[in-house]
PDB file of C-alpha atoms in Angstrom:
ATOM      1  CA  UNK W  12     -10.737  13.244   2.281  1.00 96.00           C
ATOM      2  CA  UNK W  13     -11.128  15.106  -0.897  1.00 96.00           C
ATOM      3  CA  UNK W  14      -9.241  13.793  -3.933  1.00 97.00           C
ATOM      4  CA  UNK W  15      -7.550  15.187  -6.958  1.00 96.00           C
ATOM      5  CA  UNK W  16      -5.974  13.047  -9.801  1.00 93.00           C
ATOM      6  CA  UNK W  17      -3.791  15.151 -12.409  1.00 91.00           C
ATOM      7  CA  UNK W  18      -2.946  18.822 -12.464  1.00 90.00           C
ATOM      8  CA  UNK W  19      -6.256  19.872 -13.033  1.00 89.00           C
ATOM      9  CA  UNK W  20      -8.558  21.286 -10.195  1.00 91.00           C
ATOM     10  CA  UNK W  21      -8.955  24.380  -8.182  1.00 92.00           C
ATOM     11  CA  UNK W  22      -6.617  25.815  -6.254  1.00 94.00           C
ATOM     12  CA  UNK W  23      -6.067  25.233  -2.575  1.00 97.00           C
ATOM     13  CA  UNK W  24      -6.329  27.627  -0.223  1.00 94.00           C
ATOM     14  CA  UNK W  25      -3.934  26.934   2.422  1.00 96.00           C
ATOM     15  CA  UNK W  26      -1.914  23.272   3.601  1.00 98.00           C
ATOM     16  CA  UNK W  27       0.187  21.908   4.680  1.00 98.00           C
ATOM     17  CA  UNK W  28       2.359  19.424   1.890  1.00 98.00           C
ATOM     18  CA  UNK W  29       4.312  16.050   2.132  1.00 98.00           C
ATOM     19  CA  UNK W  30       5.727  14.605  -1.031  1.00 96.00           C
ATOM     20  CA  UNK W  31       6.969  11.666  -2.574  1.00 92.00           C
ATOM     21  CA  UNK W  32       6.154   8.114  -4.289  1.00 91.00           C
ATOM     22  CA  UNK W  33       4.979   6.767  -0.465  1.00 94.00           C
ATOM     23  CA  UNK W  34       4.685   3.181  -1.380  1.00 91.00           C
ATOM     24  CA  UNK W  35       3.996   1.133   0.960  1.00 91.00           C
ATOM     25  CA  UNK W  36       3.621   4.311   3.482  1.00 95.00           C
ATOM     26  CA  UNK W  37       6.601   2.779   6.193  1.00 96.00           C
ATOM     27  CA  UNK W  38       7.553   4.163   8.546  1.00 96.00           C
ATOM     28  CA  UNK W  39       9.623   6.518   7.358  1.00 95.00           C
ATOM     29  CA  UNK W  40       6.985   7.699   5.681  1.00 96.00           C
ATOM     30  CA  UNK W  41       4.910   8.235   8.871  1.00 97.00           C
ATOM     31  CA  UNK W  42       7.299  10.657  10.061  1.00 95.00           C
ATOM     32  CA  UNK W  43       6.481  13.194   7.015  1.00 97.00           C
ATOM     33  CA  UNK W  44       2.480  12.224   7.818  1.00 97.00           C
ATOM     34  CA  UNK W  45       2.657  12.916  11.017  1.00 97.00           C
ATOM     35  CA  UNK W  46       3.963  16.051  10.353  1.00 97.00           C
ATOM     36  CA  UNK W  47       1.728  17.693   8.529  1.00 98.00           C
ATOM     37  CA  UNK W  48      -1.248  15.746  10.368  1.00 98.00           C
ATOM     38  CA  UNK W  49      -0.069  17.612  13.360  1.00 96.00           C
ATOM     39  CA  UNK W  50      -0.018  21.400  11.514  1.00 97.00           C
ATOM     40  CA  UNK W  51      -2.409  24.018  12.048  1.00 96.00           C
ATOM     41  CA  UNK W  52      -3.122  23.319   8.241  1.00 98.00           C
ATOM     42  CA  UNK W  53      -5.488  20.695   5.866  1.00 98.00           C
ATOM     43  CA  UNK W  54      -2.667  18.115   5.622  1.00 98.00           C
ATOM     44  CA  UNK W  55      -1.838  17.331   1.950  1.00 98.00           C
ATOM     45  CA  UNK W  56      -0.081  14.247   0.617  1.00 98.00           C
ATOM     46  CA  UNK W  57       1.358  14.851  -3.058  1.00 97.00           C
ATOM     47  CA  UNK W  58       2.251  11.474  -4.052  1.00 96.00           C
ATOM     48  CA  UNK W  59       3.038  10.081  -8.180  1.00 92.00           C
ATOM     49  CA  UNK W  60       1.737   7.683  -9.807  1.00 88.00           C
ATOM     50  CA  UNK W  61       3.773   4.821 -11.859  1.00 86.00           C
ATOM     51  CA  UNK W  62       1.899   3.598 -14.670  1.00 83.00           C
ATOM     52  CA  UNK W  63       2.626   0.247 -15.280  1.00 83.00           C
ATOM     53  CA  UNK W  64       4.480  -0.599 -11.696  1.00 88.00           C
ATOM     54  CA  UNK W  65       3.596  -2.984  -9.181  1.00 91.00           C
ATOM     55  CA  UNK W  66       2.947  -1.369  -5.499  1.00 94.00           C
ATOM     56  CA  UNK W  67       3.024  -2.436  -1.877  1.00 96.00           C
ATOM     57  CA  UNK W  68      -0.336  -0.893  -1.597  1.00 94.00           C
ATOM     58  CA  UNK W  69      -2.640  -0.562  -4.869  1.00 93.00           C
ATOM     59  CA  UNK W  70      -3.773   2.436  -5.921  1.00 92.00           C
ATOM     60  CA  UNK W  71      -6.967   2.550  -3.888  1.00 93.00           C
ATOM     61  CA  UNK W  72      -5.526   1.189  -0.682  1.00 95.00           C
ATOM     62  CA  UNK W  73      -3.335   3.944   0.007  1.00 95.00           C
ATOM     63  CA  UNK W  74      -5.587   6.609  -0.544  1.00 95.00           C
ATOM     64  CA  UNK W  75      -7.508   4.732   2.377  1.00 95.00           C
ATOM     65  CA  UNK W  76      -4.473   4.086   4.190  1.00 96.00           C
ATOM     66  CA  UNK W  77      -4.105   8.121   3.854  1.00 97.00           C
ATOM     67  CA  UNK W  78      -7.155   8.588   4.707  1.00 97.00           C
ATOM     68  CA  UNK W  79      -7.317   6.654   7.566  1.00 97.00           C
ATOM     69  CA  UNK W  80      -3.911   8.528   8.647  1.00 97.00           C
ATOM     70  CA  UNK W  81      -5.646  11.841   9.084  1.00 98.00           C
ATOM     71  CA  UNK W  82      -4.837  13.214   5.502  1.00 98.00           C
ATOM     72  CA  UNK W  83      -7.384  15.598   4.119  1.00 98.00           C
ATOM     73  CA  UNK W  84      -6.314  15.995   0.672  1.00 98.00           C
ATOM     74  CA  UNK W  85      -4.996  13.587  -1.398  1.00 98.00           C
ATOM     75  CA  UNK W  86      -3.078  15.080  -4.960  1.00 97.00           C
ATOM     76  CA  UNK W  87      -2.195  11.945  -7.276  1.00 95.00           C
ATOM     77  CA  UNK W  88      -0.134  13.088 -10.425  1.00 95.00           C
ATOM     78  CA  UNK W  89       0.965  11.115 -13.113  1.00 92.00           C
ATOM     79  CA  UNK W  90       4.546  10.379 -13.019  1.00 87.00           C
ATOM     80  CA  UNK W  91       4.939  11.777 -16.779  1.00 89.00           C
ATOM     81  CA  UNK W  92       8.167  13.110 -18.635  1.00 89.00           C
ATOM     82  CA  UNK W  93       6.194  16.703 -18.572  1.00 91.00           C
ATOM     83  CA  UNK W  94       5.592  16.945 -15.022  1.00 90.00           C
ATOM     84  CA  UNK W  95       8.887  16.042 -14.116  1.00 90.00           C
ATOM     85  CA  UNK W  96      10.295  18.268 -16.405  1.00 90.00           C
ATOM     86  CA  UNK W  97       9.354  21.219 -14.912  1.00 93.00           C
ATOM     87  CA  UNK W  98      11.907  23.294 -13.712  1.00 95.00           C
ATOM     88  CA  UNK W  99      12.618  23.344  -9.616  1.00 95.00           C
ATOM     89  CA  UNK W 100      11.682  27.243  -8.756  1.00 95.00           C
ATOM     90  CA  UNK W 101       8.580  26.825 -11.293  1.00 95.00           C
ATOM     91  CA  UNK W 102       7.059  23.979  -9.465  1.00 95.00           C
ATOM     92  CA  UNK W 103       7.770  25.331  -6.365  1.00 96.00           C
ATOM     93  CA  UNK W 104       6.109  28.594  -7.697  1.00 95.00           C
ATOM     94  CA  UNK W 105       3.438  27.591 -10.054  1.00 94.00           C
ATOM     95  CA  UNK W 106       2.430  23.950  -8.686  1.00 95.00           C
ATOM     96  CA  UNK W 107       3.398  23.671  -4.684  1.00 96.00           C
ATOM     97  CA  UNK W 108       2.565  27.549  -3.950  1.00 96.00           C
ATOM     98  CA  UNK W 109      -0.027  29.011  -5.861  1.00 95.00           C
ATOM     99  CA  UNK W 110      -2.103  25.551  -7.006  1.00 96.00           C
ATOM    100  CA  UNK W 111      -1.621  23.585  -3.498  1.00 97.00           C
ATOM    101  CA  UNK W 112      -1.815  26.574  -1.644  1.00 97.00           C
ATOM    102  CA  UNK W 113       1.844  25.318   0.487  1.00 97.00           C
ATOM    103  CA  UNK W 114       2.087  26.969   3.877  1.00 98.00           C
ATOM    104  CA  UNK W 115       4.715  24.176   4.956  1.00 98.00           C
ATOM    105  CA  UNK W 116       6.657  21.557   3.242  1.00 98.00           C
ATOM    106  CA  UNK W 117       7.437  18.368   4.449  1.00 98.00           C
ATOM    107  CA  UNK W 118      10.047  16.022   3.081  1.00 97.00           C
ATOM    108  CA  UNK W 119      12.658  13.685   3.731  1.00 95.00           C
ATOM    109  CA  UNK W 120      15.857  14.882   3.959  1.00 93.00           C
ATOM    110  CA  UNK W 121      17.431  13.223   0.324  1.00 93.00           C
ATOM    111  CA  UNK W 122      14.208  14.329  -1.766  1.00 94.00           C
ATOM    112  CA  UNK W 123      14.816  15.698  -5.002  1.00 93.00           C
ATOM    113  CA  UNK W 124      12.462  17.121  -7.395  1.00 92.00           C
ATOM    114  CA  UNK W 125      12.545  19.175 -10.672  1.00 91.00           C
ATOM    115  CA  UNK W 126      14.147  18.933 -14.306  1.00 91.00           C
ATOM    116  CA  UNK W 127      17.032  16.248 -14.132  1.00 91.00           C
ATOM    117  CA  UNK W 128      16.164  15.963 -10.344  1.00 92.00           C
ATOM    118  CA  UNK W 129      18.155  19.125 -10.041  1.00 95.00           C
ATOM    119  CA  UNK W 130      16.034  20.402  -6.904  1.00 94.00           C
ATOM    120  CA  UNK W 131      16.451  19.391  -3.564  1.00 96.00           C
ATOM    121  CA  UNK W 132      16.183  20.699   0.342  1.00 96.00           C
ATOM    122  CA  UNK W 133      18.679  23.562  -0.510  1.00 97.00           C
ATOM    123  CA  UNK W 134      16.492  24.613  -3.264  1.00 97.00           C
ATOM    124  CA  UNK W 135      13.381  24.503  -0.999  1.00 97.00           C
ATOM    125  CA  UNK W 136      14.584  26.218   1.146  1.00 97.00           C
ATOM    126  CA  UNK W 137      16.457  29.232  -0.376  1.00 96.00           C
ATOM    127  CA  UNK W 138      12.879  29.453  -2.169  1.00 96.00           C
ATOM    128  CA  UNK W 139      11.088  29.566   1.365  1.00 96.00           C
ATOM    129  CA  UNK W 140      10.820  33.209   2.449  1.00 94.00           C
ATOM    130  CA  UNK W 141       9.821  33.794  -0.784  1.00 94.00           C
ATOM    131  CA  UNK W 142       7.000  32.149  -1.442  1.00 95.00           C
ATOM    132  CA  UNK W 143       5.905  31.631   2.081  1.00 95.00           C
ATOM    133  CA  UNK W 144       6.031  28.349   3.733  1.00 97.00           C
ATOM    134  CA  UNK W 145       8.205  27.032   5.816  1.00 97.00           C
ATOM    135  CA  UNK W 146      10.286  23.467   5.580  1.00 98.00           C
ATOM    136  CA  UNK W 147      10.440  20.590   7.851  1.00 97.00           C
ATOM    137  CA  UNK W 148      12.465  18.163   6.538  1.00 97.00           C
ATOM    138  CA  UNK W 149      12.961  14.933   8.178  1.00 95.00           C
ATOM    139  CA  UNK W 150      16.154  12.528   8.162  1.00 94.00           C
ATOM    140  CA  UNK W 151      15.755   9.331   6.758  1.00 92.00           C
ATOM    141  CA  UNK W 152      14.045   6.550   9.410  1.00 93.00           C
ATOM    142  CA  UNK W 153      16.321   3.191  10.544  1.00 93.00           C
ATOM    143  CA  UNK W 154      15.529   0.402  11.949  1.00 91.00           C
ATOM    144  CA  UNK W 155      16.843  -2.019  15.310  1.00 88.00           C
ATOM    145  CA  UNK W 156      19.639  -3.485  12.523  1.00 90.00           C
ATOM    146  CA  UNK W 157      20.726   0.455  11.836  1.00 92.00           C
ATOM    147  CA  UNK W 158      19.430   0.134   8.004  1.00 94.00           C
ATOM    148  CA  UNK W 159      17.634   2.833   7.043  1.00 95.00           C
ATOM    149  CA  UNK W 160      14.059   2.182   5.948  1.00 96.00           C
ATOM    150  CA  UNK W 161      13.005   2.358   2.465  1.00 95.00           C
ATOM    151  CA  UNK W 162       9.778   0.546   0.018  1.00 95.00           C
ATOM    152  CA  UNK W 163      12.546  -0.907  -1.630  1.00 95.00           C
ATOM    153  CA  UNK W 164      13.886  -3.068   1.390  1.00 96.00           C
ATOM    154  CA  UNK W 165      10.202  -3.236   2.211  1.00 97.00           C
ATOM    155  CA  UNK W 166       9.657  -4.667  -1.378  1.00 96.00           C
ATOM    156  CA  UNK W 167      12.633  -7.023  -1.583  1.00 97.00           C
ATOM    157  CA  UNK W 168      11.133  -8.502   2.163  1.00 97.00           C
ATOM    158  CA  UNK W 169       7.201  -8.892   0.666  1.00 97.00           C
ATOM    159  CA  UNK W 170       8.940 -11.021  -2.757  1.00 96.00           C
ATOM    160  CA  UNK W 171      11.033 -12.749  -0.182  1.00 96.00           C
ATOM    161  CA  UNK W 172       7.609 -13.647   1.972  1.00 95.00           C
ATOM    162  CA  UNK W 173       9.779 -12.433   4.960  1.00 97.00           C
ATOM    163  CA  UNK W 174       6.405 -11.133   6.076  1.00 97.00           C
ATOM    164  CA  UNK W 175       8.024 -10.034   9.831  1.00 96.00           C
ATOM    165  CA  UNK W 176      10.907  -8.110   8.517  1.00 97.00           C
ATOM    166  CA  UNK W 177       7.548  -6.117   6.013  1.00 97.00           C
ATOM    167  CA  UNK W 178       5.972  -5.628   9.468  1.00 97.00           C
ATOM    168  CA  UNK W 179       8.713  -4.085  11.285  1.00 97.00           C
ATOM    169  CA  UNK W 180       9.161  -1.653   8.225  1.00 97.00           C
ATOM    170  CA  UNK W 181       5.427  -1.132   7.649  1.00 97.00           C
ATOM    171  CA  UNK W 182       4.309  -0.724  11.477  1.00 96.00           C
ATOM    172  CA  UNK W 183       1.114  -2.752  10.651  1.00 97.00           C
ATOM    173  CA  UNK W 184       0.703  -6.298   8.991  1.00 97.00           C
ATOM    174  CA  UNK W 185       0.586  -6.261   4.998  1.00 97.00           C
ATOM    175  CA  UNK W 186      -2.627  -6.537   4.007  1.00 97.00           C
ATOM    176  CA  UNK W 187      -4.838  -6.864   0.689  1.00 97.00           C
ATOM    177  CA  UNK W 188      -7.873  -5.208   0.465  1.00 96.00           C
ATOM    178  CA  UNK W 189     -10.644  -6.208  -1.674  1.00 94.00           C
ATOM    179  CA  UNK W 190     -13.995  -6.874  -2.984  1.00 95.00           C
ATOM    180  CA  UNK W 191     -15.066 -10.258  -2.649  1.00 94.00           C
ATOM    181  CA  UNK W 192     -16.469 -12.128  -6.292  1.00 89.00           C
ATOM    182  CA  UNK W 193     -18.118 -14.765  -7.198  1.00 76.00           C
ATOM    183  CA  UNK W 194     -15.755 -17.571  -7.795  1.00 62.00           C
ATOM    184  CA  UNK W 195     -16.274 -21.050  -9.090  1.00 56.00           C
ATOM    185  CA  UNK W 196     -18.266 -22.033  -5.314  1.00 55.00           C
ATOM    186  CA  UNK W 197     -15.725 -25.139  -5.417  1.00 54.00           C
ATOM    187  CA  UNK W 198     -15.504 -24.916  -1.138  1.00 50.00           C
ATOM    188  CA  UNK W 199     -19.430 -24.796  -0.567  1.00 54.00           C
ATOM    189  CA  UNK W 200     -18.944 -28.105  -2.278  1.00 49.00           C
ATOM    190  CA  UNK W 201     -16.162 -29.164   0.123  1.00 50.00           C
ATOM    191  CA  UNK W 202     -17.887 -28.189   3.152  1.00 58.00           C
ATOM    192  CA  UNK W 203     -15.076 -25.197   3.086  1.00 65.00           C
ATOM    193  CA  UNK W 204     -17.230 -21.944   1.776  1.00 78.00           C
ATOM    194  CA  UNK W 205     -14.281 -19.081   0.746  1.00 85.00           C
ATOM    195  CA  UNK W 206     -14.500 -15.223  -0.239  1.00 91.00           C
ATOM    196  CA  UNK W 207     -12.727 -14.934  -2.957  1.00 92.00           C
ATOM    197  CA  UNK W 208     -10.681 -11.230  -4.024  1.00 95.00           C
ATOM    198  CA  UNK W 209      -8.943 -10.555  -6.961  1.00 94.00           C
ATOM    199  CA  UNK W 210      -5.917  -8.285  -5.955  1.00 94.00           C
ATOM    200  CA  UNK W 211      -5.541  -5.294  -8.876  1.00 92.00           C
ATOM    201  CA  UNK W 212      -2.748  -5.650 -11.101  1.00 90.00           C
ATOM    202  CA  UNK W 213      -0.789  -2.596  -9.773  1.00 91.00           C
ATOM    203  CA  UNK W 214      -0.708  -5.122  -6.091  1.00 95.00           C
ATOM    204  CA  UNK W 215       2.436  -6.394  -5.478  1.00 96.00           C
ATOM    205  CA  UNK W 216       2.101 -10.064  -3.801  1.00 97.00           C
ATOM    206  CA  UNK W 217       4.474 -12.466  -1.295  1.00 97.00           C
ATOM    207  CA  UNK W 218       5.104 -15.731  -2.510  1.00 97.00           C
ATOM    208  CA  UNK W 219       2.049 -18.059  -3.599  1.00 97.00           C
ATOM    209  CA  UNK W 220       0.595 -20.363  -0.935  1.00 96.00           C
ATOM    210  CA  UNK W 221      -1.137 -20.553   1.936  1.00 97.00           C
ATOM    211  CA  UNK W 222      -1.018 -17.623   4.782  1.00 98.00           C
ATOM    212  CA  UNK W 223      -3.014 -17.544   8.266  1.00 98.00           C
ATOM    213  CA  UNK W 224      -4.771 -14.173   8.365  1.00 98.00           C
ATOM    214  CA  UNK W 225      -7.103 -12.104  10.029  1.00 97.00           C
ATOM    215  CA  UNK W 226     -10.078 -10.167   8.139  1.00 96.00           C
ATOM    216  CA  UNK W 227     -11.481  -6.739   8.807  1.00 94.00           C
ATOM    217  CA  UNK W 228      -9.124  -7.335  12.043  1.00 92.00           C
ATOM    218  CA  UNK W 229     -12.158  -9.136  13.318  1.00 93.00           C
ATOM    219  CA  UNK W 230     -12.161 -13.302  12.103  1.00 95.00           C
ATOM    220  CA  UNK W 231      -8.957 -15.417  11.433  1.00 96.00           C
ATOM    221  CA  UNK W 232      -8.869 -17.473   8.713  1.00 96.00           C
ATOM    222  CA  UNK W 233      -6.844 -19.383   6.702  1.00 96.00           C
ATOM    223  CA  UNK W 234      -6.174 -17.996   2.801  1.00 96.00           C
ATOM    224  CA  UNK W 235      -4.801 -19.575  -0.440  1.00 95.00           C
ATOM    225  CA  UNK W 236      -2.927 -16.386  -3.139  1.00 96.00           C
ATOM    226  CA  UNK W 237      -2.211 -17.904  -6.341  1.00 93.00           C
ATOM    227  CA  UNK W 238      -4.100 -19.534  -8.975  1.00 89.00           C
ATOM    228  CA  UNK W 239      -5.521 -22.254  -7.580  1.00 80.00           C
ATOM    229  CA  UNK W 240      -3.886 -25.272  -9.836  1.00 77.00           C
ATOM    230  CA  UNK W 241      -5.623 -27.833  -8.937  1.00 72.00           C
ATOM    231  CA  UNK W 242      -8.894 -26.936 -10.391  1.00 70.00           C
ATOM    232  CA  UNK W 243      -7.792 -25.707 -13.692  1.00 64.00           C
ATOM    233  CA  UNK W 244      -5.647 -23.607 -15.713  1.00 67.00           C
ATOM    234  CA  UNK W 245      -5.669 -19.752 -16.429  1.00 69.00           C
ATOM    235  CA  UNK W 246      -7.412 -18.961 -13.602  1.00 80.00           C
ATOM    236  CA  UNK W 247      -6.339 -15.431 -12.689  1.00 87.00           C
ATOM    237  CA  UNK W 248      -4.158 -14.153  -9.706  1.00 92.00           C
ATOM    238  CA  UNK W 249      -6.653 -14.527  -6.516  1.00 92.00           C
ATOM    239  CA  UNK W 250      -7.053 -14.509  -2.913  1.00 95.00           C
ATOM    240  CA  UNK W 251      -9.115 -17.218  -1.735  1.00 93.00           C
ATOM    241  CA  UNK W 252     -10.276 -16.958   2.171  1.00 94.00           C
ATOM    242  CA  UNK W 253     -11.600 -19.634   4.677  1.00 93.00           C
ATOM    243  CA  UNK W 254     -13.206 -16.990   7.455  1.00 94.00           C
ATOM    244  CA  UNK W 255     -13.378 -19.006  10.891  1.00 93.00           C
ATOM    245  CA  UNK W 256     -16.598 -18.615  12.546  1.00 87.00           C
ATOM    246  CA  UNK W 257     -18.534 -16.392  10.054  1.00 87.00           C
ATOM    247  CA  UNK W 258     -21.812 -17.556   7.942  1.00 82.00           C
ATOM    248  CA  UNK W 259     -22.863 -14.306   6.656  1.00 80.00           C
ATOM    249  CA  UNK W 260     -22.970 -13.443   3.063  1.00 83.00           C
ATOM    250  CA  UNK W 261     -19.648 -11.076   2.037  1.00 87.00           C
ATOM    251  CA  UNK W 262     -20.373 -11.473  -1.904  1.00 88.00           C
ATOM    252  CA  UNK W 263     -19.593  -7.464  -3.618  1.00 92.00           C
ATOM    253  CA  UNK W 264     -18.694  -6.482  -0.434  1.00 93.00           C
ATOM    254  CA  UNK W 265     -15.276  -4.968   0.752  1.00 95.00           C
ATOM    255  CA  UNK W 266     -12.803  -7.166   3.275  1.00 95.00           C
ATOM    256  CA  UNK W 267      -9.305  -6.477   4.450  1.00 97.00           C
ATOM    257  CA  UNK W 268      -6.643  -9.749   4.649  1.00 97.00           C
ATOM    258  CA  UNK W 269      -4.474  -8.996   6.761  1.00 98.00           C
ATOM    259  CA  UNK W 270      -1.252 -11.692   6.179  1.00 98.00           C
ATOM    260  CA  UNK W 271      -0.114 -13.265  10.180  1.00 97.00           C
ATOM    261  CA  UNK W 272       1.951 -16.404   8.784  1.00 97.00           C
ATOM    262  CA  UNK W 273       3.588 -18.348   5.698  1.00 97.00           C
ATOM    263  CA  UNK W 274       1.750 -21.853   6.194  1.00 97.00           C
ATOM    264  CA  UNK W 275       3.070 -23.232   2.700  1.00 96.00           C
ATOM    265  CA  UNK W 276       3.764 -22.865  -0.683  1.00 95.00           C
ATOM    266  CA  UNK W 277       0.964 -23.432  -3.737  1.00 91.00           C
ATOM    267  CA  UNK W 278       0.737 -27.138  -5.149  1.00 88.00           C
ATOM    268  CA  UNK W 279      -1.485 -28.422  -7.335  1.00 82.00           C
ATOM    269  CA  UNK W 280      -2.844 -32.220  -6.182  1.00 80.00           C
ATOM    270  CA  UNK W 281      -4.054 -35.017  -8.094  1.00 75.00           C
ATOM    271  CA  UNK W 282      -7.503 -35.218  -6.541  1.00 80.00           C
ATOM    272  CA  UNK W 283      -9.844 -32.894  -5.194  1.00 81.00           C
ATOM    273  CA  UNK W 284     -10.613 -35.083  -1.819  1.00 84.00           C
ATOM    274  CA  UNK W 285      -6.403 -35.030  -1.580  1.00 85.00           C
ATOM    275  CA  UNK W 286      -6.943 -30.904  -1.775  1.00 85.00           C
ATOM    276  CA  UNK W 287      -9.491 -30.998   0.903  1.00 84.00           C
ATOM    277  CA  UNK W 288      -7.378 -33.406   2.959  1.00 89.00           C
ATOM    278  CA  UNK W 289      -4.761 -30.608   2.514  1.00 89.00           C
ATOM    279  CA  UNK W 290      -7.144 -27.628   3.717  1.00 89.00           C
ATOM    280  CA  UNK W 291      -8.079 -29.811   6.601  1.00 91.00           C
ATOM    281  CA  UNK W 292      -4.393 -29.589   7.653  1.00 94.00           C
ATOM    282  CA  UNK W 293      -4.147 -25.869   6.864  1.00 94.00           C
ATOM    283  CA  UNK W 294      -6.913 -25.155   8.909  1.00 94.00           C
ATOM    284  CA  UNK W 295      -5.432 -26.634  11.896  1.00 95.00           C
ATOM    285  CA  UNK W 296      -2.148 -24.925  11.705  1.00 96.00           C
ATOM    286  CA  UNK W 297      -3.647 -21.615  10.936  1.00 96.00           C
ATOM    287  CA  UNK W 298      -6.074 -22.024  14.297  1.00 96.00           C
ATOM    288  CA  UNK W 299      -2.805 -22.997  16.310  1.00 96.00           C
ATOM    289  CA  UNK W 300      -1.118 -19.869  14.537  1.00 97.00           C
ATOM    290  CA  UNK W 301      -3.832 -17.223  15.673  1.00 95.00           C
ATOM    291  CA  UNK W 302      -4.131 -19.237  18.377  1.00 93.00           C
ATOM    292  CA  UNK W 303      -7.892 -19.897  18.134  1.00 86.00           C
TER     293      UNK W 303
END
């Protein structure tokens, strides 16, 4: 998948173009994918990026997520004042024509665009003949309660820990990807040896405490998000994961946690030996949970 940050590159020959913020990439979102997956052209996500704003998927785990989708090019801009200035015909001229090369457009049905958000599908498509592409646009996605599906429900849900409710938006389990560190080797000591990941600060997280997961879809596990009180203060935001069954060596390497179940919330205890009395407990209920 090639990938383009800013306004700045070559132009593209020929695509086929979805657009929007796509966090979290639901389902709704899918539809739009699938789309342009499916055209006789590269497909093209255009998507923005919020400085400063906390995402169902960081930065880097959607581009794999696109990736993994079928996407072929990936266009990141900058959400700045500037870009979102520009008038609706010149970025439909200038930008999604002549620098993306558009040959179709795909969006959902309330997607605006332009100075003062004064573009929309009318606007893309009285523009169409024009410049040459053609429109699919797609009504917005709802779900078995007849709510339509949005990152912001999706978002609300993840805060919430409701991680079922994320699912049935997301079609997939939320996950955090990650490469695992060197952390402070407490659960080698403990006879409970972890891979620790530090989740970017642009990853938004459920609830602290202790999940059962599954990693690289492969091992369940049981995993701690927080900041681990009990052995100290300022430690940073981490993930720290007890793989069943694995003794290999995962240190700078790349794993995905995928969250199955809320076990319980963080706590901080008065005594190591009462913390591994703890993860004794949370092992068991994870194994029942993934039933291993």
């Amino acid at each position: 998948m090639l990938v383009y940050r800013g306004t700045e590159f070559d132009r593209i020959d020929k695509s086929a173009v979805t657009i929007g913020k796509f966090d979290g990439i639901h389902l709704g979102h899918l539809s739009l994918v699938e789309e342009v997956v499916g055209s006789s052209y590269p497909a093209l996500m255009l998507t923005f990026l919020f400085e400063g704003q906390k995402s169902i998927y960081s930065d880097e785990e959607k581009k794999k997520l696109a990736e993994s989708l079928g996407i072929d090019i990936y266009v990141e801009v900058p959400a700045t004042r500037e870009f979102f200035s520009i008038e609706p015909e010149e970025f439909i001229e200038t930008f999604l024509c002549e620098k993306l090369g558009a040959r179709m457009v795909v969006v959902g049905s309330d997607f605006q665009f332009g100075k003062d958000r004064t573009g929309d599908v009318n606007t893309l498509e009285k523009f169409s003949g024009k410049h040459g592409y053609e429109l699919v646009t797609k009504e917005k996605l709802k779900d078995t309660e007849d709510k339509i599906i949005s990152s912001t429900r999706v978002r609300d849900y993840l805060i919430k820990g409701e991680l079922d409710r994320v699912e049935e938006l997301l079609g997939r389990k939320y996950s955090i990807t990650g490469t695992v560190t060197d952390g402070m080797r407490l659960g080698r000591k403990i006879d409970v040896p972890t891979a620790n990941v530090i989740p970017t600060d642009d990853k938004l997280l459920p609830p602290f405490g202790v999940y059962a997961v599954s990693v690289d879809g492969r091992y369940g596990g049981v995993a701690n998000i927080g900041i681990k009180p009990t052995v100290g203060s300022g430690n940073p935001i981490g993930v720290e994961v007890n793989i069943f069954d694995f003794d290999g060596d995962l240190y700078n390497k790349e794993i995905k946690i995928d969250l199955i179940e809320f076990i319980r919330g963080e706590k901080k205890f008065d005594s190591i030996d009462m913390l591994k009395k703890q993860i004794e407990k949370d092992t068991e209920k994870a194994k029942d949970i993934l039933k291993l």
